[in-house]
Short mmCIF file of C-alpha atoms and ligand atoms in Angstrom, two decimals:
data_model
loop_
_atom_site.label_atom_id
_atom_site.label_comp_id
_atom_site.label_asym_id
_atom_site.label_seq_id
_atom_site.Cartn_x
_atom_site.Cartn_y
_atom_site.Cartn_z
CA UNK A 11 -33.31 -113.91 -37.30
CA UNK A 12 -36.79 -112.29 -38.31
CA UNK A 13 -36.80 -109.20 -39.77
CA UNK A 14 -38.73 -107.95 -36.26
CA UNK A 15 -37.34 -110.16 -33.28
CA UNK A 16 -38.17 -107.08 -30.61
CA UNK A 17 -42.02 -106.64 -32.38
CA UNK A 18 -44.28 -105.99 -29.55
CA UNK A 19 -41.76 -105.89 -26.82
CA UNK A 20 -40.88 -103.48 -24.38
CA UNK A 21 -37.18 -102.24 -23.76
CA UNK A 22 -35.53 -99.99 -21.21
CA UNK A 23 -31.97 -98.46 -22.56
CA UNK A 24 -30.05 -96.36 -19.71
CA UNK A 25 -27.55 -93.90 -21.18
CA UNK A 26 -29.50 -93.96 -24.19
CA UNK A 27 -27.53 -90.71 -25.32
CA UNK A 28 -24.05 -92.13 -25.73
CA UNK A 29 -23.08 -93.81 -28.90
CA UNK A 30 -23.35 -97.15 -27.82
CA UNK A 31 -27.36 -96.62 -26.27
CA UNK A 32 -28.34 -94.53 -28.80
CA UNK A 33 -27.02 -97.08 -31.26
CA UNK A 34 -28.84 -99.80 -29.24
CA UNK A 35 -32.19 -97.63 -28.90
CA UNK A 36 -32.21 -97.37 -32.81
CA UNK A 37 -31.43 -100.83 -33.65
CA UNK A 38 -34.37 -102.25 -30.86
CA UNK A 39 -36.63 -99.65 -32.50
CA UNK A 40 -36.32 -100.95 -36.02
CA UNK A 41 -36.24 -104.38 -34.98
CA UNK A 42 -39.52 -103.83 -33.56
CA UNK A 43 -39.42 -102.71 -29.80
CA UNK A 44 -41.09 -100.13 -28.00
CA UNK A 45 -38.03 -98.54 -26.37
CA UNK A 46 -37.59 -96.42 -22.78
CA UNK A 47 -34.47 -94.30 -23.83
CA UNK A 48 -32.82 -92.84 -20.35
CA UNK A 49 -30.12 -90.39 -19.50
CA UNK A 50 -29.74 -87.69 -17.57
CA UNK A 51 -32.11 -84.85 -17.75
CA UNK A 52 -29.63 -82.58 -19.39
CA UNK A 53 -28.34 -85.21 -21.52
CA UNK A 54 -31.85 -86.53 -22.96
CA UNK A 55 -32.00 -88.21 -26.38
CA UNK A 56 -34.71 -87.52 -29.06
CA UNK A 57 -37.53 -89.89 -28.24
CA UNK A 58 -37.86 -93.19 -30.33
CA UNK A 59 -40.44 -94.00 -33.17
CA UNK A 60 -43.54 -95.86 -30.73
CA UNK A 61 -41.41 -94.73 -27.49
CA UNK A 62 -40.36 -92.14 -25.04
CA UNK A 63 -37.81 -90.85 -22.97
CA UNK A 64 -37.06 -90.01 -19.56
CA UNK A 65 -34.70 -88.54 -17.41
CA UNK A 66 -33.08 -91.02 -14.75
CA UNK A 67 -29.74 -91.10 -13.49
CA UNK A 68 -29.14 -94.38 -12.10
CA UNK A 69 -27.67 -93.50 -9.11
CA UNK A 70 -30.76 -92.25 -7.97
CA UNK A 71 -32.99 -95.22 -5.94
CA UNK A 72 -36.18 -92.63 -6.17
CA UNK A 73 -35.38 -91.27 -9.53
CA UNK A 74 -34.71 -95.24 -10.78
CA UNK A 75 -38.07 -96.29 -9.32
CA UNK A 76 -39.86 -93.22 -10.44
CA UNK A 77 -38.73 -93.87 -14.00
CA UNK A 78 -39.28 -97.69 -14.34
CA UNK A 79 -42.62 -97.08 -12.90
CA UNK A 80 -43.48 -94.67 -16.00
CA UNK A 81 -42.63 -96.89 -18.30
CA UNK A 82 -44.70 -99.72 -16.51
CA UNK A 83 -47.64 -97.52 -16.68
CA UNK A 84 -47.30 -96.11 -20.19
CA UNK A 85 -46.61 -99.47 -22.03
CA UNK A 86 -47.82 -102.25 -19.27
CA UNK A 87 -45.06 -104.22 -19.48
CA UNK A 88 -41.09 -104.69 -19.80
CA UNK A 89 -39.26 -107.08 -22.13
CA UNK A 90 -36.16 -106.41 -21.75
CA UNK A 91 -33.69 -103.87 -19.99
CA UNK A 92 -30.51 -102.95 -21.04
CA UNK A 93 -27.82 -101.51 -18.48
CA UNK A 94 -25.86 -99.16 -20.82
CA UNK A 95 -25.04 -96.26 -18.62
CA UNK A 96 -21.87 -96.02 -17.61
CA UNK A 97 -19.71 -92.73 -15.99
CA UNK A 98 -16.66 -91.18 -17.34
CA UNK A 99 -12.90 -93.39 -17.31
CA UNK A 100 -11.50 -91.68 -14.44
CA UNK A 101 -7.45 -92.78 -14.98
CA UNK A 102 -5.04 -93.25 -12.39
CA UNK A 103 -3.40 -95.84 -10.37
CA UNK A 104 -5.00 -96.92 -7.11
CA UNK A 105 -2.60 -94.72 -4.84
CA UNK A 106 -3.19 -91.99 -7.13
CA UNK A 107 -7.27 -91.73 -7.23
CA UNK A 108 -9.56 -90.07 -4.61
CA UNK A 109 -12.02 -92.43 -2.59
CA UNK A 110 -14.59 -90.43 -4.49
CA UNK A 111 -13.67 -91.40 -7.77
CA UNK A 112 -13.93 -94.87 -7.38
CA UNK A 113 -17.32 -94.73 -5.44
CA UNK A 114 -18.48 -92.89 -8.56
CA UNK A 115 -17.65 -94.82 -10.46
CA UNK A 116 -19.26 -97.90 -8.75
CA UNK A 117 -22.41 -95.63 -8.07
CA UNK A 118 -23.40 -95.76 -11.76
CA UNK A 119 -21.36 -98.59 -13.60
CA UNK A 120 -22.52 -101.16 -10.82
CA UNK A 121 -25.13 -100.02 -8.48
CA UNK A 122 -27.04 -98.06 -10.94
CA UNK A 123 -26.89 -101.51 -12.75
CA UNK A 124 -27.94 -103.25 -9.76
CA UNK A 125 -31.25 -100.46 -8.66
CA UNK A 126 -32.38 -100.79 -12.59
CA UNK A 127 -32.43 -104.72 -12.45
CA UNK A 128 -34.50 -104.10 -8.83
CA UNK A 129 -36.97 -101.70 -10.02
CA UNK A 130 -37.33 -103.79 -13.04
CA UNK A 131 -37.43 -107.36 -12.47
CA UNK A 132 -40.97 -107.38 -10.58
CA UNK A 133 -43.00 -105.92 -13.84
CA UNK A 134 -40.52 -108.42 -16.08
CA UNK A 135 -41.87 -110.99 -14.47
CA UNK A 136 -45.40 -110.41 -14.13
CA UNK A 137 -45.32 -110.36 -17.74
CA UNK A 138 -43.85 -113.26 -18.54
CA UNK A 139 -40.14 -113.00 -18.01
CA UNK A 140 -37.85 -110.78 -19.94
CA UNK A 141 -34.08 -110.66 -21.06
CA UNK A 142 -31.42 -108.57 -18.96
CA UNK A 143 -28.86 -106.90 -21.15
CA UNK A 144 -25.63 -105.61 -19.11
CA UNK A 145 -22.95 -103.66 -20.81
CA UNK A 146 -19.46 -104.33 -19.55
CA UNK A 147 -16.53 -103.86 -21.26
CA UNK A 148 -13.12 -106.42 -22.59
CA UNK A 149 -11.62 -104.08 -19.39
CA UNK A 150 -13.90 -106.38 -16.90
CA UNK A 151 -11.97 -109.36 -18.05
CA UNK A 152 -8.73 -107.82 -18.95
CA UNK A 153 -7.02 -104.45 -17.62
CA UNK A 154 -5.14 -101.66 -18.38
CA UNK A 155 -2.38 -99.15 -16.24
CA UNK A 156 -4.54 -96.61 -14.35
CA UNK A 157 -8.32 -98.16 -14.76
CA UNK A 158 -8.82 -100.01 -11.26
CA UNK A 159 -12.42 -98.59 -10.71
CA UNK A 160 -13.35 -98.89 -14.25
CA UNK A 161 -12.48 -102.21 -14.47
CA UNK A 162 -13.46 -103.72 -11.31
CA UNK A 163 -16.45 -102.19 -11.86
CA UNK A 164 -17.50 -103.56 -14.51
CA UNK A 165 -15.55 -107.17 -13.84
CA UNK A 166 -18.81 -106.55 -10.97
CA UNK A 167 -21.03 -106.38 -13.73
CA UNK A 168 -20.05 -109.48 -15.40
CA UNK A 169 -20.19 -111.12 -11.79
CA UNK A 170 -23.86 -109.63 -10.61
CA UNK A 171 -24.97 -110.87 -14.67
CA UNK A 172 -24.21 -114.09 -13.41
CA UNK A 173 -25.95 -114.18 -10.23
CA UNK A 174 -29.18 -112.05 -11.44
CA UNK A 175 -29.15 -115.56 -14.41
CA UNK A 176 -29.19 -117.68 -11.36
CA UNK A 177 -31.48 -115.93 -9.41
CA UNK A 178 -34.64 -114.92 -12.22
CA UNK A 179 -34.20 -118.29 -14.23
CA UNK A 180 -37.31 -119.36 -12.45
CA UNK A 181 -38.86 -115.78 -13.29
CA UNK A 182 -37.97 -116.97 -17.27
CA UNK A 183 -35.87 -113.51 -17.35
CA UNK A 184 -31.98 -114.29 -18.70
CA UNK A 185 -29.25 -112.05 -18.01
CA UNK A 186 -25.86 -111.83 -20.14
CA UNK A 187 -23.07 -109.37 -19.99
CA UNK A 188 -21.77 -108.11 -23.08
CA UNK A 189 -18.50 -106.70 -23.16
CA UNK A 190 -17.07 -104.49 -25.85
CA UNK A 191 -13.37 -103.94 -26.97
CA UNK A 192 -12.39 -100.06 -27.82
CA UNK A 193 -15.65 -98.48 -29.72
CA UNK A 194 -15.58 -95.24 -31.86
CA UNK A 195 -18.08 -93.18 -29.37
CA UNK A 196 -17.61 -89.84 -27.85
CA UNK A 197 -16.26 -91.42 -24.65
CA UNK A 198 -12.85 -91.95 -26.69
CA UNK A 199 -12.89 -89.33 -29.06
CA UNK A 200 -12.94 -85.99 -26.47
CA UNK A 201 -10.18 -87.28 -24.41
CA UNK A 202 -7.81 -88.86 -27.15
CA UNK A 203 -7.59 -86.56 -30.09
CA UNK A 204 -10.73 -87.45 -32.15
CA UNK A 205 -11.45 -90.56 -34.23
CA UNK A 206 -7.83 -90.14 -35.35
CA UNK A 207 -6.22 -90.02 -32.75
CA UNK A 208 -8.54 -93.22 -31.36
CA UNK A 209 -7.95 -94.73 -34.07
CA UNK A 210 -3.75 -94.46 -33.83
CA UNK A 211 -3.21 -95.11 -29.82
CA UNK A 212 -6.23 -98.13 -29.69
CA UNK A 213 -6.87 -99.56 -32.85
CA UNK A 214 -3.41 -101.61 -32.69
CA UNK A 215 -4.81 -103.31 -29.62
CA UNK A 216 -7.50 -105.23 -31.03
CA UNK A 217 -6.51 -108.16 -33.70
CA UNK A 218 -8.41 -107.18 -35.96
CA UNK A 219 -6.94 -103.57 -35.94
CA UNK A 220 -9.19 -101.31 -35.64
CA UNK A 221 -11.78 -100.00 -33.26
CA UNK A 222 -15.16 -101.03 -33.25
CA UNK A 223 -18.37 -99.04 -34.63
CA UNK A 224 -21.51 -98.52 -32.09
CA UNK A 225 -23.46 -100.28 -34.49
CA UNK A 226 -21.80 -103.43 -34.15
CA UNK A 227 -22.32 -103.81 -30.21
CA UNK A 228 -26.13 -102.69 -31.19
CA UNK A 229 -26.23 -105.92 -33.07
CA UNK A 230 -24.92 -108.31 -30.88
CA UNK A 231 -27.09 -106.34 -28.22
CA UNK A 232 -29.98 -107.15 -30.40
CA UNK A 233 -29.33 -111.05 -30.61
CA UNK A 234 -28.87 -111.04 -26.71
CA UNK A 235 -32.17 -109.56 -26.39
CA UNK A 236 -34.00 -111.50 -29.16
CA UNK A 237 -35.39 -115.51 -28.43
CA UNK A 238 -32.43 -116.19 -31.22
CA UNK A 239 -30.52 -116.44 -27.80
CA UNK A 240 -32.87 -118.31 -25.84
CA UNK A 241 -30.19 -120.57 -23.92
CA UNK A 242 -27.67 -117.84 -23.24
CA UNK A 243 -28.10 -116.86 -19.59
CA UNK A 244 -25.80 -116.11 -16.89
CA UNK A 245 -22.94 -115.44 -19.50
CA UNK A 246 -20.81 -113.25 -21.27
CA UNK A 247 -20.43 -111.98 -24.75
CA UNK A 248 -16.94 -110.42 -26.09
CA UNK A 249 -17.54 -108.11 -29.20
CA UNK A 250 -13.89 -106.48 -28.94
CA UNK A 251 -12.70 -107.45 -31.87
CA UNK A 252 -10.01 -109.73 -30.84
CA UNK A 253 -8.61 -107.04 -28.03
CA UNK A 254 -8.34 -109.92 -25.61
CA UNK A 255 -7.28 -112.71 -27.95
CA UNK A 256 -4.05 -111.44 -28.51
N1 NAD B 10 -16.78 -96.78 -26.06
C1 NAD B 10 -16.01 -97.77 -25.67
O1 NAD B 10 -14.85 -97.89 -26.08
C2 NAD B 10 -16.53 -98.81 -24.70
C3 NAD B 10 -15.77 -99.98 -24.53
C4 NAD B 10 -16.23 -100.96 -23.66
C5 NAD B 10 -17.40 -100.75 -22.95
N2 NAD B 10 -18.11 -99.60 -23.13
C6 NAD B 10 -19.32 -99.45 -22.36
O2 NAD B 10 -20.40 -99.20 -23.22
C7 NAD B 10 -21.37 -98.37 -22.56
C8 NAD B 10 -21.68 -97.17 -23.41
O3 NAD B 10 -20.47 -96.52 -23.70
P1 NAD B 10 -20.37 -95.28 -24.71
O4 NAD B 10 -19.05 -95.36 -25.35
O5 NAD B 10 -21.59 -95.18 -25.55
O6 NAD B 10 -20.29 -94.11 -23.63
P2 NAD B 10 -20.89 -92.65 -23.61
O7 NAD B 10 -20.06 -91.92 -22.62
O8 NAD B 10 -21.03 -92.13 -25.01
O9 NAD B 10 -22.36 -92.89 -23.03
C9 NAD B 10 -22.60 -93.14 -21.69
C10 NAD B 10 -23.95 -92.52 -21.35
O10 NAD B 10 -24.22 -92.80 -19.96
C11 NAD B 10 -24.82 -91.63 -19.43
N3 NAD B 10 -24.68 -91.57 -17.98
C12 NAD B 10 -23.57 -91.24 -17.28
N4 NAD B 10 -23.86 -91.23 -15.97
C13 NAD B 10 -25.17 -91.56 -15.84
C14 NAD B 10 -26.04 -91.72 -14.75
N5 NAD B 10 -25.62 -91.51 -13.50
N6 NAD B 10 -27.33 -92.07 -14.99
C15 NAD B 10 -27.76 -92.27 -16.25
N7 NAD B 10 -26.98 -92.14 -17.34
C16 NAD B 10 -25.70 -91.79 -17.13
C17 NAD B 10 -24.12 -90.47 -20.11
O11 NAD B 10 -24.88 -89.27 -20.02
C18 NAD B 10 -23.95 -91.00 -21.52
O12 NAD B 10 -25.03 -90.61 -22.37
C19 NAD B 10 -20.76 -98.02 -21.20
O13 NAD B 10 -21.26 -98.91 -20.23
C20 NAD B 10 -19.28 -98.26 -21.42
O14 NAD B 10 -18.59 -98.55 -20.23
C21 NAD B 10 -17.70 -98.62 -23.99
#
């Protein structure tokens, strides 16, 4: 791959303030890209070298619009969008866990994924085309005791990456779900005991025996994104480090 793939493009990260997005913004940024880095307003990341930041929580239709819209009018166009966002793992078995939880959960993990790809689509393709980058999880092909929404939602995700391929191959804009095992973020560490203690209870799940580092779903986010993948559409990419090999 060149040392620049993303130069000149234009990226949209959404929960660029979690390991894995801010791992993703960083890696776009010094391959090249111009990057949107989104979170929530009280959870906003520094801004990127050449980008910016804004607040949007995907739930939000208006706040979704409002925020794709800036970045169409700041940098005129958008390579590439990457559906990162993703709400806390709410655990419990299905006749344990509240109605609520689970439409929160689908709320951002599948139709915040879903209002990004409609706000953004349009300006993709009046540029050109652009590359869809959805980030699902090893739990939306396998599962676990106690993770219905969590999985199903994101087993969506995989499903919709499919469809949005099918759909936007005429708009030359390719969609692929990438779906990472266990990965040493924040999300793991405050509810299991630190990188220990993630370490101990998850790294035994994954063949190769450990947990994976943000940076190495950043890379493989990177090659999605870059023309290196230029007939991968419509599928999925496992980076979990053998989790569902074994
Ligand atoms: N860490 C893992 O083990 C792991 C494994 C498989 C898949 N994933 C997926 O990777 C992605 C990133 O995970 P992470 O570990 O970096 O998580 P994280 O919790 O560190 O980051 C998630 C980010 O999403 C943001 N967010 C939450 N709700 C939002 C909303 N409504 N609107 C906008 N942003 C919102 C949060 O503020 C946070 O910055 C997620 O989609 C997650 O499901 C993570």
């Amino acid at each position: 791959m060149a040392d620049q793939p993303l130069n000149g493009r234009v990226a949209i990260v959404t929960g660029a303030s979690g390991g894995i997005g801010a791992a993703i913004v960083a890696r776009y940024t010094a391959a090249g890209a111009r990057v949107a880095a989104m979170d929530l307003a009280d959870r906003l990341p520094d801004v990127p070298d050449g980008g910016m930041v804004l607040p949007c929580d995907v739930t939000d239709d208006d706040a979704v619009a409002a925020a794709v819209a800036a970045v169409a009018e700041r940098f005129g166009r958008i390579d590439i969008l990457v559906n990162n966002a993703a709400g806390p793992v709410l655990v419990g078995k299905v006749t344990e866990i509240t109605a609520a939880t689970w439409r929160e959960t689908f709320a951002i993990n599948l139709t915040g994924a879903f209002l990004m790809c409609q706000a953004a689509i349009p300006v993709m393709a009046a540029g050109g085309g652009g590359v869809i980058v959805n980030v699902a999880s090893q739990l939306g092909h396998v599962t676990t005791k106690g993770r219905a929404p969590y999985s199903a939602s994101k087993a969506g995700l995989i499903s919709l990456t499919r469809t949005l391929a099918v759909d936007h191959a005429e708009d030359n804009i390719r969609a692929v779900s990438l779906s990472p095992g266990a990965v040493m973020t924040t999300r793991l560490t405050s509810v299991l005991g630190g990188e220990a203690g993630v370490e101990e209870r998850l790294g035994k799940l994954h063949a190769l025996g450990r947990v994976g580092r943000a940076e190495e779903i950043a890379e493989a986010a990177l090659f999605i994104a870059s023309d290196a993948a230029s007939f991968m559409t419509g599928s999925d990419m496992l980076v979990d480090g053998g989790y569902t090999a074994t």
